[in-house]
Coordinates of C-alpha atoms in Angstrom, one line a residue:
X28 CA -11.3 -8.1 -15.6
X29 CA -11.7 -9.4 -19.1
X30 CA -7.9 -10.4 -19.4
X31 CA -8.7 -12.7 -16.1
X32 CA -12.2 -13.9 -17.4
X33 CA -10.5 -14.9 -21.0
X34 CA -6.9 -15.9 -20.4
X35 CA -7.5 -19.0 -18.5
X36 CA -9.4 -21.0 -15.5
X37 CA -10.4 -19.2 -12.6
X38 CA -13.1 -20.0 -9.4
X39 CA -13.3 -16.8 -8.0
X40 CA -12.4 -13.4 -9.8
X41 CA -11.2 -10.8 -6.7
X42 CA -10.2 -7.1 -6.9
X43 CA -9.1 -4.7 -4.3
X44 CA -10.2 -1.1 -5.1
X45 CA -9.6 0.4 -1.5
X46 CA -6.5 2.3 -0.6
X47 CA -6.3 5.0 2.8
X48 CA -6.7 7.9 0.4
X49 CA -9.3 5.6 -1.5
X50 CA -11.3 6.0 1.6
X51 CA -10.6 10.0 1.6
X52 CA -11.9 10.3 -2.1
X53 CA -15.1 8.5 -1.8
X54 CA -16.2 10.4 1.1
X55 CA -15.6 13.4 -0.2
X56 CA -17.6 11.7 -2.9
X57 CA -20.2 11.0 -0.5
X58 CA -20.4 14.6 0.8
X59 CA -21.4 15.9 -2.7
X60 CA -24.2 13.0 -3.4
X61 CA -24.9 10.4 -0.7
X62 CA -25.7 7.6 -3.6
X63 CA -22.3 7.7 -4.4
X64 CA -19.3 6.7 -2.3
X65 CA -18.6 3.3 -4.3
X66 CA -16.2 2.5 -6.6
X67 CA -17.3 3.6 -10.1
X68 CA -14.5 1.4 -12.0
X69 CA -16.1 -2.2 -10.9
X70 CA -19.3 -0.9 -11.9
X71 CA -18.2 0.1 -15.9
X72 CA -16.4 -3.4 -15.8
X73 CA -19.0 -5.4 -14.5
X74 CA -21.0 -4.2 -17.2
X75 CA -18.6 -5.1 -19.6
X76 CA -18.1 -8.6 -18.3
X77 CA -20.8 -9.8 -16.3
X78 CA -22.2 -12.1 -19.7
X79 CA -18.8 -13.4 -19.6
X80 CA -18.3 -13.9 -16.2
X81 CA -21.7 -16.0 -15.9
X82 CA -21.0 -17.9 -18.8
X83 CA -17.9 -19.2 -17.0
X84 CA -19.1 -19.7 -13.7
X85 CA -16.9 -17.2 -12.6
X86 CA -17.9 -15.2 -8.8
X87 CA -16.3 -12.2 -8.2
X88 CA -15.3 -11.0 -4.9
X89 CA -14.6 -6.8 -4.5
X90 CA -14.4 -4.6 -1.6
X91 CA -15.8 -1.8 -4.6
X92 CA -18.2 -1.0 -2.3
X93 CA -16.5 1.5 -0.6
X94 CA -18.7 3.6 1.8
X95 CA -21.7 2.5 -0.2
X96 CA -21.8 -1.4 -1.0
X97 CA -25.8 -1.3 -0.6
X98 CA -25.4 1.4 -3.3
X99 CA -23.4 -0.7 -5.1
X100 CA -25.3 -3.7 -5.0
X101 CA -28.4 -1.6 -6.1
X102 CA -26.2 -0.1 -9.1
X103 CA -25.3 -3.9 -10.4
X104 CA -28.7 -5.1 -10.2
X105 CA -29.6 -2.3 -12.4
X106 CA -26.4 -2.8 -14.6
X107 CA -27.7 -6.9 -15.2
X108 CA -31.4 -5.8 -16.1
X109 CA -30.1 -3.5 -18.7
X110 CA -28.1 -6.6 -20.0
X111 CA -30.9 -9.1 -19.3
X112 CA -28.9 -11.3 -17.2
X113 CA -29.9 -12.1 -13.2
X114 CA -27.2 -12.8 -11.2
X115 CA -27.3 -13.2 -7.6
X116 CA -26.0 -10.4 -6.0
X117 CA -25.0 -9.6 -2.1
X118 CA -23.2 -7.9 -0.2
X119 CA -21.7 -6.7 3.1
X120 CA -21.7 -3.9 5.4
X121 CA -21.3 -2.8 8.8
X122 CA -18.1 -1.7 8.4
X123 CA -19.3 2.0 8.7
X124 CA -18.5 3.3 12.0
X125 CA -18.9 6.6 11.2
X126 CA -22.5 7.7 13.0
X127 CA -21.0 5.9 15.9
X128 CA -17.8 7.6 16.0
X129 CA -18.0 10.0 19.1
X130 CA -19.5 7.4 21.2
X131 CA -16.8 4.7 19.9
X132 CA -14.3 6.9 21.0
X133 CA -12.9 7.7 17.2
X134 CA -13.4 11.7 17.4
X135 CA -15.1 13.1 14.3
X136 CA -13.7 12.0 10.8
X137 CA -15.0 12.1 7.7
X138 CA -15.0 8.3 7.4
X139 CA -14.8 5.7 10.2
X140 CA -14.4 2.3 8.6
X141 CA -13.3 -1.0 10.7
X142 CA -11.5 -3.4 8.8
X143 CA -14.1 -6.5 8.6
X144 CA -13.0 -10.0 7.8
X145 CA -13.6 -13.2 5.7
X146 CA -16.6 -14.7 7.4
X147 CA -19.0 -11.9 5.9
X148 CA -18.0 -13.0 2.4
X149 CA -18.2 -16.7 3.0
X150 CA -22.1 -15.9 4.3
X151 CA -23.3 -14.5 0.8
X152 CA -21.2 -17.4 -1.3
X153 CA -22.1 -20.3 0.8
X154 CA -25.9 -18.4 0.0
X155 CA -25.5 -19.2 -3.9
X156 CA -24.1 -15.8 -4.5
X157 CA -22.9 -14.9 -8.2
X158 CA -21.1 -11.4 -7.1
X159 CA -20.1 -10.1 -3.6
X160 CA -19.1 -6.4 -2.9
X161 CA -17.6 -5.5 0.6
X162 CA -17.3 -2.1 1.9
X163 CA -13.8 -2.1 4.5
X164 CA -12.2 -5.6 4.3
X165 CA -9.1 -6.3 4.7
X166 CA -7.5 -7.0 1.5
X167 CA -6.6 -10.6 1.9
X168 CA -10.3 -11.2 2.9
X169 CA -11.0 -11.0 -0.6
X170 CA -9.3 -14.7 -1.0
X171 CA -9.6 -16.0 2.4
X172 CA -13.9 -15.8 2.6
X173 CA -14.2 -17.5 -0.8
X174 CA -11.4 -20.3 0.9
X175 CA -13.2 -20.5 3.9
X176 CA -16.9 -21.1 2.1
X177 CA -15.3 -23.6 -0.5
X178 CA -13.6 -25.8 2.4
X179 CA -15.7 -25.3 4.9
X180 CA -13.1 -24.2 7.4
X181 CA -14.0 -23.1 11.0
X182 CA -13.4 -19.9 12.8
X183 CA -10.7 -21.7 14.9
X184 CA -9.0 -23.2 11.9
X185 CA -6.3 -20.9 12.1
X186 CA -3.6 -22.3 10.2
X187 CA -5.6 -22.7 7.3
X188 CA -7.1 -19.4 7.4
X189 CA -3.4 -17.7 7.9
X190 CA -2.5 -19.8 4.8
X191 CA -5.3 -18.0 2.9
X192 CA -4.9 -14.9 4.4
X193 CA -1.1 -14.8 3.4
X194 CA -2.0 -15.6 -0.5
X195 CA -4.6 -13.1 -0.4
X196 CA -1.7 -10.4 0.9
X197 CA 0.4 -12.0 -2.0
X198 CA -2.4 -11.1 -4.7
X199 CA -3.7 -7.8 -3.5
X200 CA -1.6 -5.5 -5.4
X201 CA -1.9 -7.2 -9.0
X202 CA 0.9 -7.7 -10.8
X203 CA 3.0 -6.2 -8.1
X204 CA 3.3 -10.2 -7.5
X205 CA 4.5 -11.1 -11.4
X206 CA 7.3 -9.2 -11.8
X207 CA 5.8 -5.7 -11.9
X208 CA 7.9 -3.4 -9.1
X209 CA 10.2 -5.7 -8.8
X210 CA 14.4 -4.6 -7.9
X211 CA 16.1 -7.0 -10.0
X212 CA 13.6 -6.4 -13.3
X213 CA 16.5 -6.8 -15.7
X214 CA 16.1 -10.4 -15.2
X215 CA 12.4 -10.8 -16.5
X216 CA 12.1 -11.6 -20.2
X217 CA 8.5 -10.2 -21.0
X218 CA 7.6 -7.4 -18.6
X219 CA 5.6 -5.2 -21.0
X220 CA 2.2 -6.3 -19.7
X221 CA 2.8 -8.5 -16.7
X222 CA -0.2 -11.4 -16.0
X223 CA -1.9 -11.1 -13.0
X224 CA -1.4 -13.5 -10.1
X225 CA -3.7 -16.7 -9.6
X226 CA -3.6 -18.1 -6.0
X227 CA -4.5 -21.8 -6.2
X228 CA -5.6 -22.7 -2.8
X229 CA -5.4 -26.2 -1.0
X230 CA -7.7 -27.2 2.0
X231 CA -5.0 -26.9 4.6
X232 CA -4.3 -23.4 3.4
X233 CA -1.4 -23.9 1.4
X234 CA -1.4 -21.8 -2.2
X235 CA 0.7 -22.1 -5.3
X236 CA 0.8 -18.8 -7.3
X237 CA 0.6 -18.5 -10.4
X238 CA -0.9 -16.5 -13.8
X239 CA -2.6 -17.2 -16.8
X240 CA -0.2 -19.1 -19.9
X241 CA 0.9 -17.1 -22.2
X242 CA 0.8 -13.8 -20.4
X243 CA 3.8 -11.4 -19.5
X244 CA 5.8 -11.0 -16.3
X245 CA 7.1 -13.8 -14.4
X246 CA 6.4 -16.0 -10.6
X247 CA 9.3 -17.2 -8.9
X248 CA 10.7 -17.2 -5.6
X249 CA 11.7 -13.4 -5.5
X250 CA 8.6 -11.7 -7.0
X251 CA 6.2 -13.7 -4.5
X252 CA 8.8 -12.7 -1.3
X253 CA 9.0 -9.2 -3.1
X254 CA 4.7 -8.4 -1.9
X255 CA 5.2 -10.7 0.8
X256 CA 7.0 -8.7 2.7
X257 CA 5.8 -5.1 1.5
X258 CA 3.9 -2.8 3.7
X259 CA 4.3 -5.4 6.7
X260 CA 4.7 -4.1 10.5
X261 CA 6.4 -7.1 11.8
X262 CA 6.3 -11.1 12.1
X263 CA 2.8 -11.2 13.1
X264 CA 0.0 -10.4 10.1
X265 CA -3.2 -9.4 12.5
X266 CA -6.3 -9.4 11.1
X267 CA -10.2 -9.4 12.1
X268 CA -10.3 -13.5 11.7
X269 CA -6.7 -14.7 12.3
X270 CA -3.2 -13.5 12.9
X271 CA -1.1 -14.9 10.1
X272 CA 2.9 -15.5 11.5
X273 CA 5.1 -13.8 8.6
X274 CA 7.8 -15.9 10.2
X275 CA 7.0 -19.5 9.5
X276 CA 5.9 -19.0 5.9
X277 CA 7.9 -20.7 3.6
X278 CA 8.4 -20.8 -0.1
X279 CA 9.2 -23.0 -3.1
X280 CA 9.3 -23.3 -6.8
X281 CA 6.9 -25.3 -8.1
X282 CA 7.7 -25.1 -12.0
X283 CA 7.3 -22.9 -14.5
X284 CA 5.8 -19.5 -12.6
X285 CA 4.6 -21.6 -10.0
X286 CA 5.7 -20.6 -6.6
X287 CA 4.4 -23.2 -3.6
X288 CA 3.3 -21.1 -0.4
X289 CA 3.1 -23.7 2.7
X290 CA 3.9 -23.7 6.3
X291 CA 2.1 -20.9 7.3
X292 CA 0.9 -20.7 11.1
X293 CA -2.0 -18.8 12.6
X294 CA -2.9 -17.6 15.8
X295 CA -6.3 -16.0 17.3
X296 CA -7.1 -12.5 16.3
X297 CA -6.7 -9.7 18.6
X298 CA -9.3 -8.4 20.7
X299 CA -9.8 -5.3 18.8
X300 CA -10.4 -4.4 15.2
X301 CA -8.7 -1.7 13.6
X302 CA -10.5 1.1 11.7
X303 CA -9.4 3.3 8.8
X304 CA -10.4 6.7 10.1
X305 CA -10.1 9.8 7.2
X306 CA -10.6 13.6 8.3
X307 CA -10.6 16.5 6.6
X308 CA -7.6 18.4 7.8
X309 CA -7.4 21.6 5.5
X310 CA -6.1 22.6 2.1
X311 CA -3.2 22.7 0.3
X312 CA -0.7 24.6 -2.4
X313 CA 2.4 24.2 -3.6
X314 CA 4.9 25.9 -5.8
X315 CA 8.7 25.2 -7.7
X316 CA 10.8 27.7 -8.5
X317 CA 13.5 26.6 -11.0
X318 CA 16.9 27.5 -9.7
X319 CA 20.1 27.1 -13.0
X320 CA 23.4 27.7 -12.9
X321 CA 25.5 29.5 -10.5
X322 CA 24.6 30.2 -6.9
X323 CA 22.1 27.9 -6.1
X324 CA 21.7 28.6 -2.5
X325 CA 21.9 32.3 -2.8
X326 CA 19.4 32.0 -5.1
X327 CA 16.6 29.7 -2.5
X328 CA 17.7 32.1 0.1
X329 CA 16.4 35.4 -2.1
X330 CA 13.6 33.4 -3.2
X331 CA 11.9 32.4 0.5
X332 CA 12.8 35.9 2.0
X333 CA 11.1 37.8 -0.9
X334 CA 8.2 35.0 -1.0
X335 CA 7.3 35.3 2.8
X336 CA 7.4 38.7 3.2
X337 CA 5.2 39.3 0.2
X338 CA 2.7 36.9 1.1
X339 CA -0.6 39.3 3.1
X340 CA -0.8 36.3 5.7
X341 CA 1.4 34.0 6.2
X342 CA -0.5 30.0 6.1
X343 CA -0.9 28.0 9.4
X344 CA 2.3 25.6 7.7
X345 CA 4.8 27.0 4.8
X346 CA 7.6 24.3 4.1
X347 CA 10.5 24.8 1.8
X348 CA 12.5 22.0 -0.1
X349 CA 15.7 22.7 -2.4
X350 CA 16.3 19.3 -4.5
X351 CA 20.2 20.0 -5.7
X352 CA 19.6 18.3 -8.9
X353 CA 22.1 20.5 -10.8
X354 CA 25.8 19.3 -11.4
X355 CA 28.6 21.7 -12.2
X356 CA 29.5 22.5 -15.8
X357 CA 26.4 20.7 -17.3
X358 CA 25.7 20.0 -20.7
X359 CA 22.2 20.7 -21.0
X360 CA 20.3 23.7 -18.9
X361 CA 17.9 20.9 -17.0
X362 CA 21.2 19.2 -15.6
X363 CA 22.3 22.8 -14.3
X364 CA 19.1 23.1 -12.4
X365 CA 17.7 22.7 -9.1
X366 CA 14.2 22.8 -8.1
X367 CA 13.1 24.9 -4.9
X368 CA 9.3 23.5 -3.5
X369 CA 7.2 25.4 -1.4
X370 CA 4.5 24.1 0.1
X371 CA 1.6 25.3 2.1
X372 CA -1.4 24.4 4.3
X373 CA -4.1 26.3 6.1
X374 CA -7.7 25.3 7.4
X375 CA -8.3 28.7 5.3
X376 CA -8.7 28.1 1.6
X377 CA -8.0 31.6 0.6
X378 CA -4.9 31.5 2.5
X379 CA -3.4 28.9 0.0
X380 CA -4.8 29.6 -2.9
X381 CA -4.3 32.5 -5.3
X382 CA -3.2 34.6 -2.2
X383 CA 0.1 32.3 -2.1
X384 CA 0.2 31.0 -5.9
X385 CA 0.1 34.6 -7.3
X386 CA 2.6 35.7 -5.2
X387 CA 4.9 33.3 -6.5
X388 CA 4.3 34.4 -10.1
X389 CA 4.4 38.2 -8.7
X390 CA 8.2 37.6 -8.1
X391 CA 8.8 36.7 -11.9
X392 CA 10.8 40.3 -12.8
X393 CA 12.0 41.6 -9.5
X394 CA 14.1 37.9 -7.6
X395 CA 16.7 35.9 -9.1
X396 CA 18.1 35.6 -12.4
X397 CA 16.8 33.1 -15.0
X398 CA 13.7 32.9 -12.4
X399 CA 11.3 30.6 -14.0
X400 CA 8.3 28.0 -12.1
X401 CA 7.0 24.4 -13.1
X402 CA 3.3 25.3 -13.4
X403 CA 0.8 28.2 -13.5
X404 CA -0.8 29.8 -10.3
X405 CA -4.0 27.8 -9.3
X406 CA -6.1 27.4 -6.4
X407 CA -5.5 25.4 -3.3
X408 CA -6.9 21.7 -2.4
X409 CA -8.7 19.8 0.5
X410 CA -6.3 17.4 2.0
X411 CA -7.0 14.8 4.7
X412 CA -5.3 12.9 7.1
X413 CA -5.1 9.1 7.7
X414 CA -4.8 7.4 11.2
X415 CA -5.6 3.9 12.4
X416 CA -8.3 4.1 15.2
X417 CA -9.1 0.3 17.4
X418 CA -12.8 -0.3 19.2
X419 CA -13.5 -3.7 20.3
X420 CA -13.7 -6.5 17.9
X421 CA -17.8 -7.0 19.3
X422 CA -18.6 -3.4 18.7
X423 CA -18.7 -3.9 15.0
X424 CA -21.3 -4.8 13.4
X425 CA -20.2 -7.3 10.1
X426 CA -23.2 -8.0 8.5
X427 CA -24.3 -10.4 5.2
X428 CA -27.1 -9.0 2.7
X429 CA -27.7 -12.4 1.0
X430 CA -29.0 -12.0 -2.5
X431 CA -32.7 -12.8 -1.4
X432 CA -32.2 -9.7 1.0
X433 CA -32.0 -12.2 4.3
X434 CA -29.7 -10.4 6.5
X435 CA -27.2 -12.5 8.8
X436 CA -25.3 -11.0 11.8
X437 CA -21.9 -12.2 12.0
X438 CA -20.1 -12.7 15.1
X439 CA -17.3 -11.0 17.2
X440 CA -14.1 -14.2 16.6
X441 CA -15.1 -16.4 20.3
X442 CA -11.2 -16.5 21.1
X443 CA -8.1 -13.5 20.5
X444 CA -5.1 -13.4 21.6
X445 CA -3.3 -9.9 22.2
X446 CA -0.6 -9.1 19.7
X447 CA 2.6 -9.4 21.7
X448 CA 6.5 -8.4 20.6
X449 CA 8.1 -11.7 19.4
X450 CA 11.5 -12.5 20.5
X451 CA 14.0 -12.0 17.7
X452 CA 14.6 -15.3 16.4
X453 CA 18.5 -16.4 17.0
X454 CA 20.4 -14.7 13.6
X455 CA 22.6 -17.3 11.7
X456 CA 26.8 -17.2 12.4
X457 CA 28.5 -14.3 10.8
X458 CA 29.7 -14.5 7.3
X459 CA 33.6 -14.1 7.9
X460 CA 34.8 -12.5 4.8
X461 CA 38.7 -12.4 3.4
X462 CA 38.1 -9.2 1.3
X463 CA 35.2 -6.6 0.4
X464 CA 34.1 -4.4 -2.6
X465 CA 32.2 -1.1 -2.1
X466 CA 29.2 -1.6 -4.4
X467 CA 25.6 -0.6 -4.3
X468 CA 23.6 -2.4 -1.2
X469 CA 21.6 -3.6 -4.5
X470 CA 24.3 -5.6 -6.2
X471 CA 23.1 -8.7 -4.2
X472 CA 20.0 -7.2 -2.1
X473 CA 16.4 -7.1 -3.5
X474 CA 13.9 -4.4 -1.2
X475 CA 10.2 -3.5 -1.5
X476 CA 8.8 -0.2 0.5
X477 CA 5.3 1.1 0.7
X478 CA 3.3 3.2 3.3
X479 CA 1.1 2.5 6.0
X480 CA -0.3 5.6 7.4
X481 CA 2.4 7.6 8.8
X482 CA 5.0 5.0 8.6
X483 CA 7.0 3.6 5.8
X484 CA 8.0 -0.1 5.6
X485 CA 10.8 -1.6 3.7
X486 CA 11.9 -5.3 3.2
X487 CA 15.2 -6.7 2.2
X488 CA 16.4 -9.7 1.5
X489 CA 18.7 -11.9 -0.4
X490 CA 18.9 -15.1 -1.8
X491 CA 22.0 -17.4 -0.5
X492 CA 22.5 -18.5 2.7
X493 CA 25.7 -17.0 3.1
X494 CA 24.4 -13.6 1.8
X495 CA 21.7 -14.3 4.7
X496 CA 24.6 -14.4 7.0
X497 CA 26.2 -11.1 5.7
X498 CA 22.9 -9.0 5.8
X499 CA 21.5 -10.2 8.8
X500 CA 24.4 -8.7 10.8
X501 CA 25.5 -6.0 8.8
X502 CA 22.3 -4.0 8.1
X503 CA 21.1 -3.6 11.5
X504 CA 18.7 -0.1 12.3
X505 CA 22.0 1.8 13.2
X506 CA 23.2 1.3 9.7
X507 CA 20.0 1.9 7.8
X508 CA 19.9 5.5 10.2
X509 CA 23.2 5.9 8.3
X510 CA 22.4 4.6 4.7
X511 CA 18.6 6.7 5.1
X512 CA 19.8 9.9 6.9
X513 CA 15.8 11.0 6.5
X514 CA 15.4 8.7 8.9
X515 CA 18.0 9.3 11.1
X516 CA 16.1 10.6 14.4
X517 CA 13.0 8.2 13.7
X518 CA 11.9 5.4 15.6
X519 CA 13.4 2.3 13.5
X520 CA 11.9 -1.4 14.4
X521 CA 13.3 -3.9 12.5
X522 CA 11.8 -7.7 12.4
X523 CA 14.2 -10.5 11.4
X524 CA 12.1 -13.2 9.2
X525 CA 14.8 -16.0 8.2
X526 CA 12.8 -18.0 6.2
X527 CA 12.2 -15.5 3.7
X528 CA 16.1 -14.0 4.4
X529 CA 14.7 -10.9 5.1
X530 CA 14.6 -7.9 7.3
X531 CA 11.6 -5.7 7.9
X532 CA 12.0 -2.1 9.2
X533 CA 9.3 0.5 9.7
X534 CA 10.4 3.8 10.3
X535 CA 7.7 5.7 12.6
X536 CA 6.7 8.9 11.4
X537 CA 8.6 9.2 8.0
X538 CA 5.5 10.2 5.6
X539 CA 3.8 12.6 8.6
X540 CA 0.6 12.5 8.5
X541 CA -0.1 10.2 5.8
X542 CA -0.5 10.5 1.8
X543 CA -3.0 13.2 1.2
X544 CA -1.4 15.6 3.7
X545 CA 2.6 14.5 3.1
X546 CA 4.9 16.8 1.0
X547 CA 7.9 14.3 0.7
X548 CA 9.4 14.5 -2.4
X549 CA 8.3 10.5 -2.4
X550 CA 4.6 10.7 -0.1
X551 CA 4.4 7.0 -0.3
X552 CA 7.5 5.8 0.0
X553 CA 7.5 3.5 -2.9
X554 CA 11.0 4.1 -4.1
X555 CA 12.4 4.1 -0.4
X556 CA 13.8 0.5 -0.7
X557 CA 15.6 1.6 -4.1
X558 CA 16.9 4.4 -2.6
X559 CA 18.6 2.0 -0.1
X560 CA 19.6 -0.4 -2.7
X561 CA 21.7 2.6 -4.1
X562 CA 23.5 3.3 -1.3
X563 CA 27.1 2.4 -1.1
X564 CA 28.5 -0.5 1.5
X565 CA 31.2 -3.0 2.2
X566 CA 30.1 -6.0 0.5
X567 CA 32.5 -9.3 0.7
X568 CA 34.1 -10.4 -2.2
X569 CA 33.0 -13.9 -2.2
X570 CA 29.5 -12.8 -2.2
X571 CA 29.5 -11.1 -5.5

C-alpha cells in the first residue's frame, strides 16, 4: 500500500484480499470470535498509511471486509481516531447469505456469500466516501464501482462497464499483470520486485495499463494477455452487473509499459448471482515416506500393506501417491529418491490424527530399508470444501452503509440475459508446414493456469499470426487429453478467443473438491500450464 501511495499518481487505491479458501479461513475465524471475520492485513496497513493516503487524495477501494465489513468499518474508524485523522468511511454488505441458506436452497455451509457487484461501491463514493470495504465482490468490482461513480455510467451501459470490468480482472492479482508468473520471464530485465499494475480508465471503458516509473517488472502485450486469460471459463465473463465478452477484447502497445485495452463488448448479466458457498467437510493428515535407491516399487508396496493393516481404523478416505523422482545411478542420495504420500480424511479427528501419523513413524525399524519421512507425526486439520451455489439475482440483498450511516438498497440489474454457449468462432486456414522440430510446446507458446473451484483453467497463446494458425488446429482437447494424461477421462471444454491467439480449456473435476480438501501434488493448478509448455510436440520449422 505505501509503495502505490509513494511511487506515483493514483485516484483510487484497490486491493483484493478474498480468495475461496480466503472465505474458509475467516469463517472459521468467525466461529472462534464473531467480531472477527475481516481481513486483519488492510487493517495493519491502513493504519500505516491512512495519513498518507488522505494527504494525497487517494480512496481506497477493498473487499477486506470479508464476512465482517460492518466490523471492519468499526475497526478503521477506531484505527483514524487513534491517528487523529477523520476519514469518511462506508461500506457494503448483504452479501451474506448464510442465515438464509436453507430457505435459499444453498444447504448448510459454513459461509454463504453471493458475489455483489459495482453499483454498491459507486453508492458510498458518489456519497463523498474516503475508504470503502466490501464483503463478497467480485474482484473486478473493485475498479469497475469507482469507473462507474467517476463517469457516471448507467446500469445499461454495458460496454463501458465490460471495459471496466475487464481492467479490473487484469489488476486483481497484483503483479501477476507486470511480469510476475509470467512463461517467458527470461525476457524481463528487472523482475526482482515487480511494480504493481495501474489501470487508467477512459469514459467509454477503455483502459491502458500501466505501473509506477521507476519500479521493476514490465507491461506489454504478453503480461496483460497472460491474467487476461487466467482462471476464465469461457468467452463470456458473467458478472452481477455485466457480462464482459472475452472475445472482442483487444489489445495494443501503447509505449513504454503501456498496454491499451479497447474494444471490449458487454451484455446483460444473468438472471442469477453466483455465491461462494464454504463447508466444513472434515479433517485431514498426510504423510511421505522417503523411498532411495533400488526397488522403488517394492518398496511403496511394503510400505501401504504394513501402513493399512497397522492402522486400528482405517479413515473414511486413505489415498497413496508415489512421485518417481529418483533416476538410476544418481549422484547425490536426493536424486535416488522417490517420495511416497499418504493422505487421509475422516469427519473423525482422532481417526487422522496421531492414530494414523504415529503409525507411520511406528514402521521406522520393522519396513523397508533406508526408511526415513519428511516431517514429524502431528495432529490432523479441518478442511473444507468449495462449490459455487446461484439464487436469483433479486434475492440478494446489496446494500450501501454511506459514511453518515444512511443505508441505500440497491437493486436487482432491470434486464439479464441467460448465459448461452457461443458458437466457436471460424479458426484461421491451417499453417501448412515443409518440415517440423520436436521441441517443448513452450518454445513458441506462453500458458497461464489457476483454479476455480473444482476445475482448473489454462490459457495458451502465441504471438504471430502464423503461430495462431499452427496452434489453433493442432492443440485441440484430444491432444491436450494426450499432452495432460491427468486429465485424460475429464470433461475438457475448450473456448477459441482469436483476438488474443488463445485457447481456453477447463478441465472439470481436476482439483476434486476444491483447494482445502485437494491432495494433488499441485491443489491449485498453478503450474498446470507449465507442465504443458514442457511437453514435447511437432512444431514446424518455419515457426521457430
Amino acid at each position: 500500500m505505501r509503495e502505490m501511495l509513494e511511487g506515483g499518481e493514483l485516484d483510487v487505491l484497490t486491493g483484493d484480499y478474498l480468495a475461496e479458501l480466503t472465505m474458509l479461513i475467516l469463517g472459521r475465524d468467525r466461529m472462534k470470535d464473531p467480531a472477527l471475520g475481516y481481513a486483519k492485513t488492510f487493517l495493519r496497513q491502513v493504519e500505516d498509511c491512512l495519513g498518507l493516503a488522505m494527504d494525497r487524495h487517494v480512496t481506497l477501494v477493498a473487499n477486506a471486509g470479508g464476512l465482517n465489513p460492518a466490523g471492519l468499518a468499526e475497526k478503521l474508524r477506531a484505527v483514524a481516531e487513534q491517528l487523529g485523522l477523520r476519514p469518511k468511511i462506508a461500506y457494503v454488505t448483504g452479501d451474506d447469505l448464510l442465515e438464509r441458506a436453507a430457505e435459499l436452497g444453498l444447504g448448510a455451509p459454513l459461509t454463504a456469500n453471493a458475489y455483489l457487484g459495482a453499483w454498491g461501491i459507486a453508492e458510498c463514493l458518489q456519497a463523498g466516501a474516503d475508504i470503502v470495504v466490501t464483503g463478497r465482490v467480485t474482484d473486478a468490482a473493485l475498479v469497475a464501482g469507482p469507473a462507474a461513480a467517476h463517469f457516471g455510467w448507467a446500469a445499461d451501459d454495458y460496454d463501458a462497464l465490460a471495459g471496466a470490468v475487464v481492467a479490473g480482472h487484469v489488476i486483481e492479482c497484483g503483479t501477476q499483470a507486470t511480469g510476475g508468473n509470467f512463461a517467458f520471464f527470461t525476457e524481463i530485465a528487472d523482475l526482482g520486485r515487480p511494480g504493481f499494475p495501474i489501470a487508467e480508465l477512459r469514459r467509454d471503458g477503455s483502459s491502458v495499463i500501466t505501473k509506477h516509473p521507476g519500479t521493476g517488472g514490465a507491461v506489454t502485450v504478453d503480461t496483460v494477455a497472460a491474467q487476461l486469460v487466467y482462471e476464465i471459463q469461457g468467452a463470456r465473463y458473467a458478472g452481477p452487473d455485466v457480462t464482459a465478452r472475452l472475445d472482442s477484447i483487444r489489445l495494443s502497445a501503447a509505449g513504454p509499459d503501456r498496454v491499451r485495452i479497447d474494444n471490449v463488448r458487454g451484455e446483460a448479466p444473468p438472471p442469477t448471482a453466483k455465491v461462494s458457498l464454504n463447508t466444513l467437510d472434515g479433517f485431514r493428515n498426510e504423510m511421505t515416506f522417503v523411498l532411495t535407491g533400488l526397488e522403488i516399487e517394492a518398496k511403496a508396496e511394503l510400505t501401504r500393506k504394513q501402513l493399512e493393516s497397522w492402522l486400528p481404523t482405517r479413515p473414511a478416505e486413505l489415498e497413496w501417491s508415489l512421485a518417481r523422482l529418483d533416476r538410476p545411478d544418481a549422484d547425490t542420495e536426493e536424486r535416488a529418491s522417490a517420495l511416497l504420500r499418504c493422505v487421509v480424511r475422516d469427519p473423525d479427528p482422532n481417526r487422522v490424527g496421531r492414530a494414523f501419523s504415529a503409525v507411520a513413524v511406528e514402521l521406522a525399524l520393522a519396513s523397508y530399508p533406508g526408511f526415513t519421512l519428511t516431517s514429524p507425526p502431528g495432529n490432523g486439520a479441518p478442511y473444507g470444501v468449495f462449490t459455487p451455489g446461484y439464487v436469483p439475482a433479486d434475492a440478494v440483498r446489496h446494500t450501501a452503509v454511506l459514511p453518515d450511516g444512511a443505508v441505500v438498497r440497491i437493486g436487482a440489474p432491470r434486464a439479464t440475459r441467460d448465459l448461452l454457449e457461443l458458437a466457436e468462432p471460424e479458426l484461421p486456414d491451417p499453417l501448412e508446414a515443409t518440415g517440423s522440430e520436436t521441441l517443448p510446446l513452450g518454445t513458441i507458446a506462453l500458458a497461464r493456469s489457476g483454479d476455480k473451484g473444482g476445475n482448473a483453467n489454462v490459457g495458451v497463446w502465441v504471438r504471430t499470426d502464423a503461430q495462431w494458425r499452427w496452434l489453433a488446429h493442432t492443440l485441440t482437447v484430444d491432444a491436450l487429453r494426450t499432452l495432460l494424461p491427468e486429465a485424460a477421462e475429464l470433461p475438457i471444454t475448450r473456448t477459441v478467443l482469436p483476438n488474443l491467439r488463445a485457447l481456453n480449456f477447463v478441465i472439470h473435476g481436476l482439483l476434486g473438491k476444491g483447494v482445502a480438501y485437494q491432495a494433488r501434488f499441485d491443489p491449485q493448478a498453478k503450474g498446470l500450464g507449465e507442465w504443458l509448455r514442457s511437453r514435447h510436440v511437432e512444431i514446424p520449422t518455419e515457426l521457430l
